[in-house]
CSV table of C-alpha atoms and ligand atoms in Angstrom, one decimal:
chain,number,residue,atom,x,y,z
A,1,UNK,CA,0.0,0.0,0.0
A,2,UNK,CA,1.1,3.0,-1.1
A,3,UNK,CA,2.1,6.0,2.1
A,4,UNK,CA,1.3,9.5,0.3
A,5,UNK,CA,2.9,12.2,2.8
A,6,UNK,CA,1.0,15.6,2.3
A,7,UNK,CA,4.0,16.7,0.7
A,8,UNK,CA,4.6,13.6,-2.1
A,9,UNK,CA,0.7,14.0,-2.8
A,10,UNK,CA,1.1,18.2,-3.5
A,11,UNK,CA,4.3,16.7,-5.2
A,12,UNK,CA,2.1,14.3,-7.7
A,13,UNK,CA,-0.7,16.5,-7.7
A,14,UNK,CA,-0.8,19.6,-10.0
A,15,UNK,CA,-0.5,22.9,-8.0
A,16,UNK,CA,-3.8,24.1,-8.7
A,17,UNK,CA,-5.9,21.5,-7.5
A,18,UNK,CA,-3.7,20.8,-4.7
A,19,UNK,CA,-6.2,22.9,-2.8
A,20,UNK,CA,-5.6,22.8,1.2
A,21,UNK,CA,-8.7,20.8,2.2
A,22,UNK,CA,-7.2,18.1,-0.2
A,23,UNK,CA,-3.6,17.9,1.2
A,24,UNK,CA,-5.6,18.2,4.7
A,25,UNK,CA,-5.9,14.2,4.1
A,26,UNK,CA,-3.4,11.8,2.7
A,27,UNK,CA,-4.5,9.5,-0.3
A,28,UNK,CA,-5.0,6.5,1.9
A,29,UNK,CA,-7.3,8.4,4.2
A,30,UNK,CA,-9.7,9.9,1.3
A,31,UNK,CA,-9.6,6.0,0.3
A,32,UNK,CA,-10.5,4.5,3.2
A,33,UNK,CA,-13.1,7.1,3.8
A,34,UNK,CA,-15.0,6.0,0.7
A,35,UNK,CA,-17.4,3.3,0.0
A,36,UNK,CA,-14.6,1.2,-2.3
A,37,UNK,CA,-16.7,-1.3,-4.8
A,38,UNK,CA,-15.6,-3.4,-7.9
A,39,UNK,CA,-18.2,-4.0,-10.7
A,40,UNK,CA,-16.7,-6.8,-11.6
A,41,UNK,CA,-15.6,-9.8,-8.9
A,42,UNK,CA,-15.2,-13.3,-10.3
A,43,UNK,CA,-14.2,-14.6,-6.8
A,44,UNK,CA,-17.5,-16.8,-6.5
A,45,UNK,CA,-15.6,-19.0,-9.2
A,46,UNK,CA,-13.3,-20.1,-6.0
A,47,UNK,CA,-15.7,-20.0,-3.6
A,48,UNK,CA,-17.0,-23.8,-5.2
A,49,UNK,CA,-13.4,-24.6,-5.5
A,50,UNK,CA,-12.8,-27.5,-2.3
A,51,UNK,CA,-9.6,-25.8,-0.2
A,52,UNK,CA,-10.3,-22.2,-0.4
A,53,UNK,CA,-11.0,-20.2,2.2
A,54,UNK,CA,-12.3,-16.6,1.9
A,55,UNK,CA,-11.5,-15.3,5.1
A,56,UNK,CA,-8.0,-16.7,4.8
A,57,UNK,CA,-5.0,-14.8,3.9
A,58,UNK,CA,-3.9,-16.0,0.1
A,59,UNK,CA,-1.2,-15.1,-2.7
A,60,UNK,CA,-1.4,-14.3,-6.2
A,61,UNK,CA,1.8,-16.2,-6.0
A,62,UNK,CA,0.6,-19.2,-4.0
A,63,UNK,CA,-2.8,-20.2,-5.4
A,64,UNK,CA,-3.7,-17.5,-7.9
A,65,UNK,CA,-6.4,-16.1,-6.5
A,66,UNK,CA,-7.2,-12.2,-6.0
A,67,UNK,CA,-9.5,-11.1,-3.2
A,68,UNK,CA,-9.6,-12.8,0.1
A,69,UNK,CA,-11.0,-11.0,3.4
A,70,UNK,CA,-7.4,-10.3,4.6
A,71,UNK,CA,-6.4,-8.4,1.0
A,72,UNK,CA,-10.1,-6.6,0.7
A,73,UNK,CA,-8.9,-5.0,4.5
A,74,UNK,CA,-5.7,-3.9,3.1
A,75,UNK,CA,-7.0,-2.7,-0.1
A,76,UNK,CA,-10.0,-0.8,1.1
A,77,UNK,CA,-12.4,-2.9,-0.7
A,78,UNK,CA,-15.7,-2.8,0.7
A,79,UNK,CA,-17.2,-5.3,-1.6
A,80,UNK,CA,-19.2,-5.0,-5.2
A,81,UNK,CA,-21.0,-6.9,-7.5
A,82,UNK,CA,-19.8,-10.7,-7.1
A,83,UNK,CA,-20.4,-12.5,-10.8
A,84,UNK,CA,-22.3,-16.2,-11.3
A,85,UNK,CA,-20.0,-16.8,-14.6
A,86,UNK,CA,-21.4,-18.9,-16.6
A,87,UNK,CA,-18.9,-19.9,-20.0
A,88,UNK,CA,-20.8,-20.4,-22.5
A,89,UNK,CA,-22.0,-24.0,-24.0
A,90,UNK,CA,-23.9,-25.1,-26.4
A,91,UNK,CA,-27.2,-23.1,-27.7
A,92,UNK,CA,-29.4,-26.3,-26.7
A,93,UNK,CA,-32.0,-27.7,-24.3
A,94,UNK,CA,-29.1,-29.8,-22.5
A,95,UNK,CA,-26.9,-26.7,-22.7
A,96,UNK,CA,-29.2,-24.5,-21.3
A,97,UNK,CA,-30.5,-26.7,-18.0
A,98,UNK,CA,-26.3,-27.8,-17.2
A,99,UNK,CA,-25.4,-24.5,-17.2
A,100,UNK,CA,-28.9,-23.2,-15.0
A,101,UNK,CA,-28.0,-25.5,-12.7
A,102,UNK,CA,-24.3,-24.9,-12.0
A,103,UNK,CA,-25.2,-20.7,-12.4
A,104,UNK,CA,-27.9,-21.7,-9.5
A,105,UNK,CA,-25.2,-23.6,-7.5
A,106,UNK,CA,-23.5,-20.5,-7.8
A,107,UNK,CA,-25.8,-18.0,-6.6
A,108,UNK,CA,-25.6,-20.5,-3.3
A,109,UNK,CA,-22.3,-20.4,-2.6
A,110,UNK,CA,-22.4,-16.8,-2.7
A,111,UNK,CA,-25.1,-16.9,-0.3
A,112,UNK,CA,-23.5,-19.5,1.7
A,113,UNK,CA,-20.2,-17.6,1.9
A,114,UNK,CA,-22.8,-14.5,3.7
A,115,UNK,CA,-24.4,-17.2,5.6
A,116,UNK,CA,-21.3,-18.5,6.9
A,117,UNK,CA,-19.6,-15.4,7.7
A,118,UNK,CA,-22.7,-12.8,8.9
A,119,UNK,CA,-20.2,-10.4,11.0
A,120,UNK,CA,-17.9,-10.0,7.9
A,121,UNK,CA,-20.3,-10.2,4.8
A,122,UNK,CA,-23.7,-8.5,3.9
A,123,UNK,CA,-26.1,-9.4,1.0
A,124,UNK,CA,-27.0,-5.9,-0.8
A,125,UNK,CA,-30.1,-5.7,-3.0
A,126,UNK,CA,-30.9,-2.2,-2.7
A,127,UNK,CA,-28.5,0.9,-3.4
A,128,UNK,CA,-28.8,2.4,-0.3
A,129,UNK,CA,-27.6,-1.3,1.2
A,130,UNK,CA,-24.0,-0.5,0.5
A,131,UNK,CA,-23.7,2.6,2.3
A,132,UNK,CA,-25.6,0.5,5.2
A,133,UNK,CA,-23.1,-2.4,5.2
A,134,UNK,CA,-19.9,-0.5,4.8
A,135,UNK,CA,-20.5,1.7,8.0
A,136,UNK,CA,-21.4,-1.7,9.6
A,137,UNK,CA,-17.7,-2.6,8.2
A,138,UNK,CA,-18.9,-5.5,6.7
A,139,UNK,CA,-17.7,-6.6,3.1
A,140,UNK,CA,-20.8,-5.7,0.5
A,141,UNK,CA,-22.1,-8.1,-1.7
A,142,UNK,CA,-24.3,-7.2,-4.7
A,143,UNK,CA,-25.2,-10.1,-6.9
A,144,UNK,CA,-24.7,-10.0,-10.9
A,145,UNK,CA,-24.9,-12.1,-13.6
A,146,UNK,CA,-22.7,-12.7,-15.9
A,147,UNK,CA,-24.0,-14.4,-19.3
A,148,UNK,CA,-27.4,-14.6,-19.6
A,149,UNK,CA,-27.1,-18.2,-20.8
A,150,UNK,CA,-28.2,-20.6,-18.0
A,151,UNK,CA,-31.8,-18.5,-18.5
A,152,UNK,CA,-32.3,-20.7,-21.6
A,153,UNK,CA,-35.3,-19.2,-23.5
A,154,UNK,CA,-37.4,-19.2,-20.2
A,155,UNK,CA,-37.5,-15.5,-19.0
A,156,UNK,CA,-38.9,-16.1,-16.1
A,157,UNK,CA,-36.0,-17.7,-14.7
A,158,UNK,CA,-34.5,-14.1,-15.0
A,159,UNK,CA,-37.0,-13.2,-11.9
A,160,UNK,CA,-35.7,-16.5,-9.9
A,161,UNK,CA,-32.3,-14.9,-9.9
A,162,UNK,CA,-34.0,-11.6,-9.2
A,163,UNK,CA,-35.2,-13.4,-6.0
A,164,UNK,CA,-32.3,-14.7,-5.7
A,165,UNK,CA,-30.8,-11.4,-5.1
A,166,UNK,CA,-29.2,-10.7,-8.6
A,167,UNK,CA,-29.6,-6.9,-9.4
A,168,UNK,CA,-27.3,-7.3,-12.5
A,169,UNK,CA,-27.3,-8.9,-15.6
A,170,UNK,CA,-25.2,-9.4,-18.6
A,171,UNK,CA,-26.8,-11.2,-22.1
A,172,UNK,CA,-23.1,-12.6,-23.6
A,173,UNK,CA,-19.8,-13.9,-23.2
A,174,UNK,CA,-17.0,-15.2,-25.5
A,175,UNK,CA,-19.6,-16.7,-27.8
A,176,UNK,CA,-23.2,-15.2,-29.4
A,177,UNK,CA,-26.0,-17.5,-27.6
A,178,UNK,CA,-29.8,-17.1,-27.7
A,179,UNK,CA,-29.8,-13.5,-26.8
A,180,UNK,CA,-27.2,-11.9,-28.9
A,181,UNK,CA,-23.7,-11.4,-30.3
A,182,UNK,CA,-20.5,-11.0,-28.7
A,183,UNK,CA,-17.6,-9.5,-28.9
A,184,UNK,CA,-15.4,-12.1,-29.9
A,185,UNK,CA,-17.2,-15.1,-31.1
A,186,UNK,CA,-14.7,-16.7,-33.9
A,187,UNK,CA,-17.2,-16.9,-36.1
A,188,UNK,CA,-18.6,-13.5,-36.4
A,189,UNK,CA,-21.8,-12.3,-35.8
A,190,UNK,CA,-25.3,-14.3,-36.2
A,191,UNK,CA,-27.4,-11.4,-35.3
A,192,UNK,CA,-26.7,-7.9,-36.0
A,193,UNK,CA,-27.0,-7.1,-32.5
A,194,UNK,CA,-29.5,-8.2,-29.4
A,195,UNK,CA,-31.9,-11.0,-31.2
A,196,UNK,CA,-35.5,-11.4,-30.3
A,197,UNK,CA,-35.3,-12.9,-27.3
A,198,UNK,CA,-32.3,-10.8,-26.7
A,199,UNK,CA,-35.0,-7.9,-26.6
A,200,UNK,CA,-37.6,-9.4,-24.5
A,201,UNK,CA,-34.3,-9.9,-21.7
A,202,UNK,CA,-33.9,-5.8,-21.8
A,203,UNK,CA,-37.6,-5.6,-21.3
A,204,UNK,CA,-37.3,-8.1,-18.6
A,205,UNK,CA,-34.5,-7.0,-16.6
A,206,UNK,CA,-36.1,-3.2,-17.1
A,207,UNK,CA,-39.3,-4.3,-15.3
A,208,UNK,CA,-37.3,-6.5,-12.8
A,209,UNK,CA,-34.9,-3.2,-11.8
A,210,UNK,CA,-31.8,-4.6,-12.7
A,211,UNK,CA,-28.6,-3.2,-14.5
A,212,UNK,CA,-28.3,-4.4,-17.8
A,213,UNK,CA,-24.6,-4.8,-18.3
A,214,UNK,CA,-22.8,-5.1,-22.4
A,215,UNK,CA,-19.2,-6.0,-21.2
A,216,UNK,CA,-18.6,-9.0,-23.6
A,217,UNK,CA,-21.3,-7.4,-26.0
A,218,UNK,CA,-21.0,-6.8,-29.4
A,219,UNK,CA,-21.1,-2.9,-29.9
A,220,UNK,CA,-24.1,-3.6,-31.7
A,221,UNK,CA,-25.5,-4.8,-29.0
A,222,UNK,CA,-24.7,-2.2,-26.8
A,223,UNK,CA,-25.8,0.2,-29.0
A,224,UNK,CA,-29.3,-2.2,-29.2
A,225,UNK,CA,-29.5,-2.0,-25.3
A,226,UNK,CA,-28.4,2.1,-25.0
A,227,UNK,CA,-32.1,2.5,-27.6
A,228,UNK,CA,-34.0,-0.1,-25.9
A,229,UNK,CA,-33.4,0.0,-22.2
A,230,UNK,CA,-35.5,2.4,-20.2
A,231,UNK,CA,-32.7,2.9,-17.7
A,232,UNK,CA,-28.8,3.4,-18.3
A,233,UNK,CA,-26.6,0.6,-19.3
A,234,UNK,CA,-23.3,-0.4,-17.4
A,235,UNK,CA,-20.3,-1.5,-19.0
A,236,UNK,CA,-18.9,-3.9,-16.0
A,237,UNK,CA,-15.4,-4.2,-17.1
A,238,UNK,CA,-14.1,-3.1,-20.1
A,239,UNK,CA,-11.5,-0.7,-21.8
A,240,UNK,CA,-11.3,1.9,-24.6
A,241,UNK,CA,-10.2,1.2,-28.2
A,242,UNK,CA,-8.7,4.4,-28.1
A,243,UNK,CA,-5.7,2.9,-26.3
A,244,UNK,CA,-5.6,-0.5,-27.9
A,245,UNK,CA,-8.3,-1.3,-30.6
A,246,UNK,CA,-9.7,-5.0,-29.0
A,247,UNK,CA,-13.4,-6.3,-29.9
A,248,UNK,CA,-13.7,-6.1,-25.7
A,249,UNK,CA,-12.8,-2.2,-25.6
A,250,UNK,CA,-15.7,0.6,-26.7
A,251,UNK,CA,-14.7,3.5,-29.3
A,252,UNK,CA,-15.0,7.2,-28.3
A,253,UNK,CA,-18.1,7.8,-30.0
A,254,UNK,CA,-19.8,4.7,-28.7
A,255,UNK,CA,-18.5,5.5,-24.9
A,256,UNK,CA,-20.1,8.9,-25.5
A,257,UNK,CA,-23.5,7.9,-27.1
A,258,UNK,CA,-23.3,5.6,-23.7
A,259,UNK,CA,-22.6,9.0,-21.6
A,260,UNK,CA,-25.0,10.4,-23.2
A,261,UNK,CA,-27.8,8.0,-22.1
A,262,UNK,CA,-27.1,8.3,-19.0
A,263,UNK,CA,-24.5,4.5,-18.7
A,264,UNK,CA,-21.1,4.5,-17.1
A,265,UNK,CA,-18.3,2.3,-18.1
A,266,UNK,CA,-16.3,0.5,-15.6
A,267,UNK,CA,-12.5,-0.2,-16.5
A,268,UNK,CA,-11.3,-3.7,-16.8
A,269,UNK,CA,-7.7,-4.5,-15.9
A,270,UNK,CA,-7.3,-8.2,-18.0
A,271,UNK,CA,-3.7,-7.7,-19.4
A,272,UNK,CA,-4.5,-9.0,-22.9
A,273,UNK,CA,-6.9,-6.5,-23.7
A,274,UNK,CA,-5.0,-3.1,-22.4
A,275,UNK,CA,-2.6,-3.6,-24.7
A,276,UNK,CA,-0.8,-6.1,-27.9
A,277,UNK,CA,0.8,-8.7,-26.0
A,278,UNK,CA,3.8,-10.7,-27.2
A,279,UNK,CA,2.6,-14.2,-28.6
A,280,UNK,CA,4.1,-16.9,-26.8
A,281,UNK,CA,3.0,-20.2,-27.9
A,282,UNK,CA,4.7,-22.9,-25.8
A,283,UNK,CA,2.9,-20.9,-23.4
A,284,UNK,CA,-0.4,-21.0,-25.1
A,285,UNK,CA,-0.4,-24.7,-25.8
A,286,UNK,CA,1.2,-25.6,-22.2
A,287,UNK,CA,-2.0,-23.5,-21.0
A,288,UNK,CA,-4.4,-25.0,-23.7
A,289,UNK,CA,-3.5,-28.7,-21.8
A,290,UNK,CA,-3.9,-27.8,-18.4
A,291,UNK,CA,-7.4,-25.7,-19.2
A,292,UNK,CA,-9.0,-29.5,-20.6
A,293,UNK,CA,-7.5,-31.0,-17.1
A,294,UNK,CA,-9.2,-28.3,-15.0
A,295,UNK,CA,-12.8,-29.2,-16.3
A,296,UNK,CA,-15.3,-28.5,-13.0
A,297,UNK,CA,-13.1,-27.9,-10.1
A,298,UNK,CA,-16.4,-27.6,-8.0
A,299,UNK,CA,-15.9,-31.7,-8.3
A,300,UNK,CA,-12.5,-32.2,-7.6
A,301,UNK,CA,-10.6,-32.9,-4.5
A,302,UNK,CA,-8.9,-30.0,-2.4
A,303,UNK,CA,-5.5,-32.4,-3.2
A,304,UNK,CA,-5.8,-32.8,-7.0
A,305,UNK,CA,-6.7,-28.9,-7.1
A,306,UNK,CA,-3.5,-28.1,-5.7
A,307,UNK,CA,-1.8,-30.6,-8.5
A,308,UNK,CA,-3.6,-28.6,-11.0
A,309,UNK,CA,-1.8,-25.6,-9.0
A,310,UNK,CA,1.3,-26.9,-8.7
A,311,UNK,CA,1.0,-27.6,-12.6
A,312,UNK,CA,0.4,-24.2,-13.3
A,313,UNK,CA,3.2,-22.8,-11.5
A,314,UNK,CA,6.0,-24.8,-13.6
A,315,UNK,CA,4.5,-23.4,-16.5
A,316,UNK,CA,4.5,-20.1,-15.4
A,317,UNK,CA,8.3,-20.9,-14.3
A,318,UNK,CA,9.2,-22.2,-17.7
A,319,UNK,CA,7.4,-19.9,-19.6
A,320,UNK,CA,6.7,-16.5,-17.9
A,321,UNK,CA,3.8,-14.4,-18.2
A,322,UNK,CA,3.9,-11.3,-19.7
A,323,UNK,CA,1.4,-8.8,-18.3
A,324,UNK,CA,0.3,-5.1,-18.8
A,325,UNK,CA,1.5,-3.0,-16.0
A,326,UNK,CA,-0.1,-0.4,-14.3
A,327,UNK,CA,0.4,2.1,-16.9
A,328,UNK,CA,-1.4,0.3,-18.8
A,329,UNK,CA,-4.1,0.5,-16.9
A,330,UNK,CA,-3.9,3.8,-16.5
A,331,UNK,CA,-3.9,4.9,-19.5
A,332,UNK,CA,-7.2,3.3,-20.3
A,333,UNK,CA,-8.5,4.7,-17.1
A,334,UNK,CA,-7.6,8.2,-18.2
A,335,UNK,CA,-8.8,8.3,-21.5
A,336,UNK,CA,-11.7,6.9,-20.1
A,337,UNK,CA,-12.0,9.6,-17.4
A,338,UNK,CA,-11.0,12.4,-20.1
A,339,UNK,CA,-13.9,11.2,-22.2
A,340,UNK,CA,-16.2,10.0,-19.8
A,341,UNK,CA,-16.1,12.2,-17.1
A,342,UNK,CA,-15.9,11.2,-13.2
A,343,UNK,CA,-19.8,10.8,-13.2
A,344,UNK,CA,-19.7,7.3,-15.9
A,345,UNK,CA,-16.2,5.9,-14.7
A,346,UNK,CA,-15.7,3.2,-12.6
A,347,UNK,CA,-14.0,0.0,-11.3
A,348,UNK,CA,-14.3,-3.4,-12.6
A,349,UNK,CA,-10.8,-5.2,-12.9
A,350,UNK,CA,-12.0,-8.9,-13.3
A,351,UNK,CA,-10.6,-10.0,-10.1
A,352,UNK,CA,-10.6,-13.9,-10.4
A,353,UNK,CA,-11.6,-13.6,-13.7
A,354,UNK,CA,-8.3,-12.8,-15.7
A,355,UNK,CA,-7.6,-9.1,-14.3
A,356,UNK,CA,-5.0,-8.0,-12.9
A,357,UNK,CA,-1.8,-5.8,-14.1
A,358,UNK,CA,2.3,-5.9,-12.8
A,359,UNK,CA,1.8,-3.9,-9.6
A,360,UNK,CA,-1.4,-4.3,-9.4
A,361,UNK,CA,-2.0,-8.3,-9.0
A,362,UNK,CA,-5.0,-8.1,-6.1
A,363,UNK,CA,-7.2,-6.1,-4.4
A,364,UNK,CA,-4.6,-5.1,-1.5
A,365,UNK,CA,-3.4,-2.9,-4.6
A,366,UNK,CA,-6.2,-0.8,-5.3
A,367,UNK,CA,-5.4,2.3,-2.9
A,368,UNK,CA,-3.0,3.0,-6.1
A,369,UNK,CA,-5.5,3.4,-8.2
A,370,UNK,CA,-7.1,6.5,-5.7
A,371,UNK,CA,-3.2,8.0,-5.5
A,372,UNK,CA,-2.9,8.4,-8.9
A,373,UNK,CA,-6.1,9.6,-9.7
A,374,UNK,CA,-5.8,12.2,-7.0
A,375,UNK,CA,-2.2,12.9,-8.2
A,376,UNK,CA,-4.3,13.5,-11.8
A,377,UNK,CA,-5.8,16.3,-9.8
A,378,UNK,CA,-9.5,14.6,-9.4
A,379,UNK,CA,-11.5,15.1,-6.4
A,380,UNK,CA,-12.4,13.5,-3.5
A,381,UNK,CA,-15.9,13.8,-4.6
A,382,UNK,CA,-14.9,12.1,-8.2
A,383,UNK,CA,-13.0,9.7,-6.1
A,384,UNK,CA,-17.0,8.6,-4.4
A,385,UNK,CA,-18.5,8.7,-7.8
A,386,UNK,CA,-15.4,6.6,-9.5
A,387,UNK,CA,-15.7,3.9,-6.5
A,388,UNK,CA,-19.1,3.3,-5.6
A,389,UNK,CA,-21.6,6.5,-6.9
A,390,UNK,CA,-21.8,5.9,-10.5
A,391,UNK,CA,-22.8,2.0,-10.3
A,392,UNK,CA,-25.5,2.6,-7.1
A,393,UNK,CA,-27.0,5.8,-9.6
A,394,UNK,CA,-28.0,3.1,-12.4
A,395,UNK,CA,-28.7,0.9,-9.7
A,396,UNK,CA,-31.3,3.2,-8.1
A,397,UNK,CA,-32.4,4.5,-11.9
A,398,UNK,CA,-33.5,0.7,-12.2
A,399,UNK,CA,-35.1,0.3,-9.1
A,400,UNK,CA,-36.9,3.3,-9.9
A,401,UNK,CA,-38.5,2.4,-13.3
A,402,UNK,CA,-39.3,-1.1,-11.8
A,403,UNK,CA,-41.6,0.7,-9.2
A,404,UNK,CA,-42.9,3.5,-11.9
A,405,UNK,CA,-44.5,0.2,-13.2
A,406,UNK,CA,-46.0,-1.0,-10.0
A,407,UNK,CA,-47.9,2.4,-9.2
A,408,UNK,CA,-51.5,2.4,-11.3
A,409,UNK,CA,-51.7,4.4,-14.0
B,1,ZN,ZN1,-15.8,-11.1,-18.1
């Protein structure tokens, strides 16, 4: 964790918005004062995995993993949107009821994990919950749904996970499925953009109250859910094709016509799509293996985990990984903010899901992100929109038009 005297922050920062009230506080303090959320927390992925232990101290190092209890205290982290990630399978009847039940396994362990821990962890459904939780100093934890696939072409399901606490919800992933393209499906697009059913989701998820989220979307299917949703989109975790032009990262004009509609993007920090990576493919292939051994770790033993583990490290021993850095991320982040603004920027680095940069590898790193942007010369109120504002806004915006719809007409 970074120590900003009141000196090395006037230092960073440019004179004029070095006002006194700012250097009044040190970086760390203004970061620890604020209610610190991620958009974008894969984490429930290891929460099934036998072994792991949230409340445990871990390493990036060690086991790979990202956020623990321990490294959300030292980051700051007060908690987020925790993903049920669901890859994506085959568009079929079979596909569709595997992959409901393993997203609905999911949604239990995240509510086991609050269950099991009640002084620590807080289920938040409501935006005013996370204000609630964090002066409680308990760990928030909004649910979200990434890849609308285990839904099938039964929409009603959609309000199950409603129930189930889920408050966002994201149509795609890697591939196009039953609701719409994606950004990187090998073989192109099938649709053009959201399909029909892809529609009636928006129109679901609208009278439901949740966020609609296009990270993984198509642009066109962004641009389909900016005209049809009645509230304002999220983009969960993604980056600008300003800095490096990838199928995952949004355009200028695109980020605006979001802006303008009232959405906010949230930056991702997944190495391979910050910036053009050098191909290294022993590494690949070494990689492609082990990813067919791995199948469902929710089924394996705590002991052939760790051989899977241990596995992993030799490879990355034999054939280092090469990362963005910080910089990187930065740079996407400040575009993004220039563009943007403070009021439709956020935080969602795929934690447990692929993110994380050299210097910034877990959550213990984040108070980084709040020195720089302070050095940048944002405020301490842009620092409260950045981490936690923005997302409970479109949050409350959905809420809202759900209830609009409950009062007679
Ligand atoms: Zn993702």
């Amino acid at each position: 964790m970074i120590k900003h005297a009141k000196h090395t922050l006037c230092a960073l920062a440019v004179a004029a918005v070095c006002s006194p009230a700012l250097a009044d506080k040190s970086s760390d303090a203004i970061h620890e004062s604020l209610v610190v959320m991620d958009t974008h927390l894969d984490t429930p992925a290891l929460l099934v995995q036998p072994g792991f232990d949230i409340m445990e101290s871990h390493t990036f190092d060690d086991d790979f993993s990202q956020v623990d209890v321990p490294r959300m205290n030292s980051g700051g982290l007060d908690g987020g949107f925790w993903a049920i990630y669901s890859s994506q399978g085959p568009v079929t009847e079979a596909g569709f009821r595997e992959s409901r039940d393993t997203a609905l396994l999911r949604a239990m362990a995240i509510h086991e994990m609050v269950a099991a821990h009640p002084e620590t962890f807080a289920l938040a459904t409501e935006p005013e919950d996370a204000e609630d939780i964090a002066k409680q100093g308990k760990k928030i934890v909004y649910i979200s749904m990434e890849n609308a696939y285990p839904l099938g072409e039964d929409l009603s399901l959609l309000e199950t996970f409603y129930k189930m606490g889920v408050r966002m919800v994201g149509p795609v992933h890697f591939k196009n499925n039953q609701f719409g393209d994606s950004s990187t499906d090998p073989n192109g697009q099938q649709y053009g953009g959201l399909s029909d059913l892809g529609k009636e989701l928006i129109k679901k998820a609208n009278q439901l109250g949740m966020i609609l989220d296009a990270s993984h979307a198509h642009d066109d299917v962004l641009k389909d859910m900016i005209a049809l949703s009645k509230t304002p989109v999220i983009l969960s975790h993604s980056g600008t094709k300003a800095v490096y032009d990838h199928p995952r990262n949004v355009d200028d004009p695109l980020l605006k016509k979001l802006v303008a509609s009232g959405g906010v993007i949230h930056v991702n920090a997944y190495s391979s799509y910050l910036k053009e990576l050098p191909n290294d493919p022993e590494r690949g292939k070494a990689y492609g293996e082990l990813f067919k051994q791995m199948g469902n770790m929710a089924e394996m033993t705590a002991e052939e985990i760790a051989a899977l583990k241990a596995k992993r490290k030799q490879i990355d021993m034999e054939h280092p990984a090469v990362r963005a850095t910080f910089e990187d991320y930065m740079e996407h982040f400040l575009h993004i903010l220039k563009v943007a603004g403070p009021q439709h920027t956020g935080v969602g680095a795929d934690w447990d899901g692929g993110g994380g940069v050299d210097n910034m590898m877990d959550v213990a790193a984040l108070p980084k992100i709040t020195g720089r942007l302070l050095a940048e010369g944002y405020s301490e109120k842009d620092l409260a929109d950045i981490w936690g504002n923005n997302a409970l806004r479109l949050l409350q915006q959905a809420k809202d038009y759900a209830e609009s719809l409950k009062k007679p007409q």
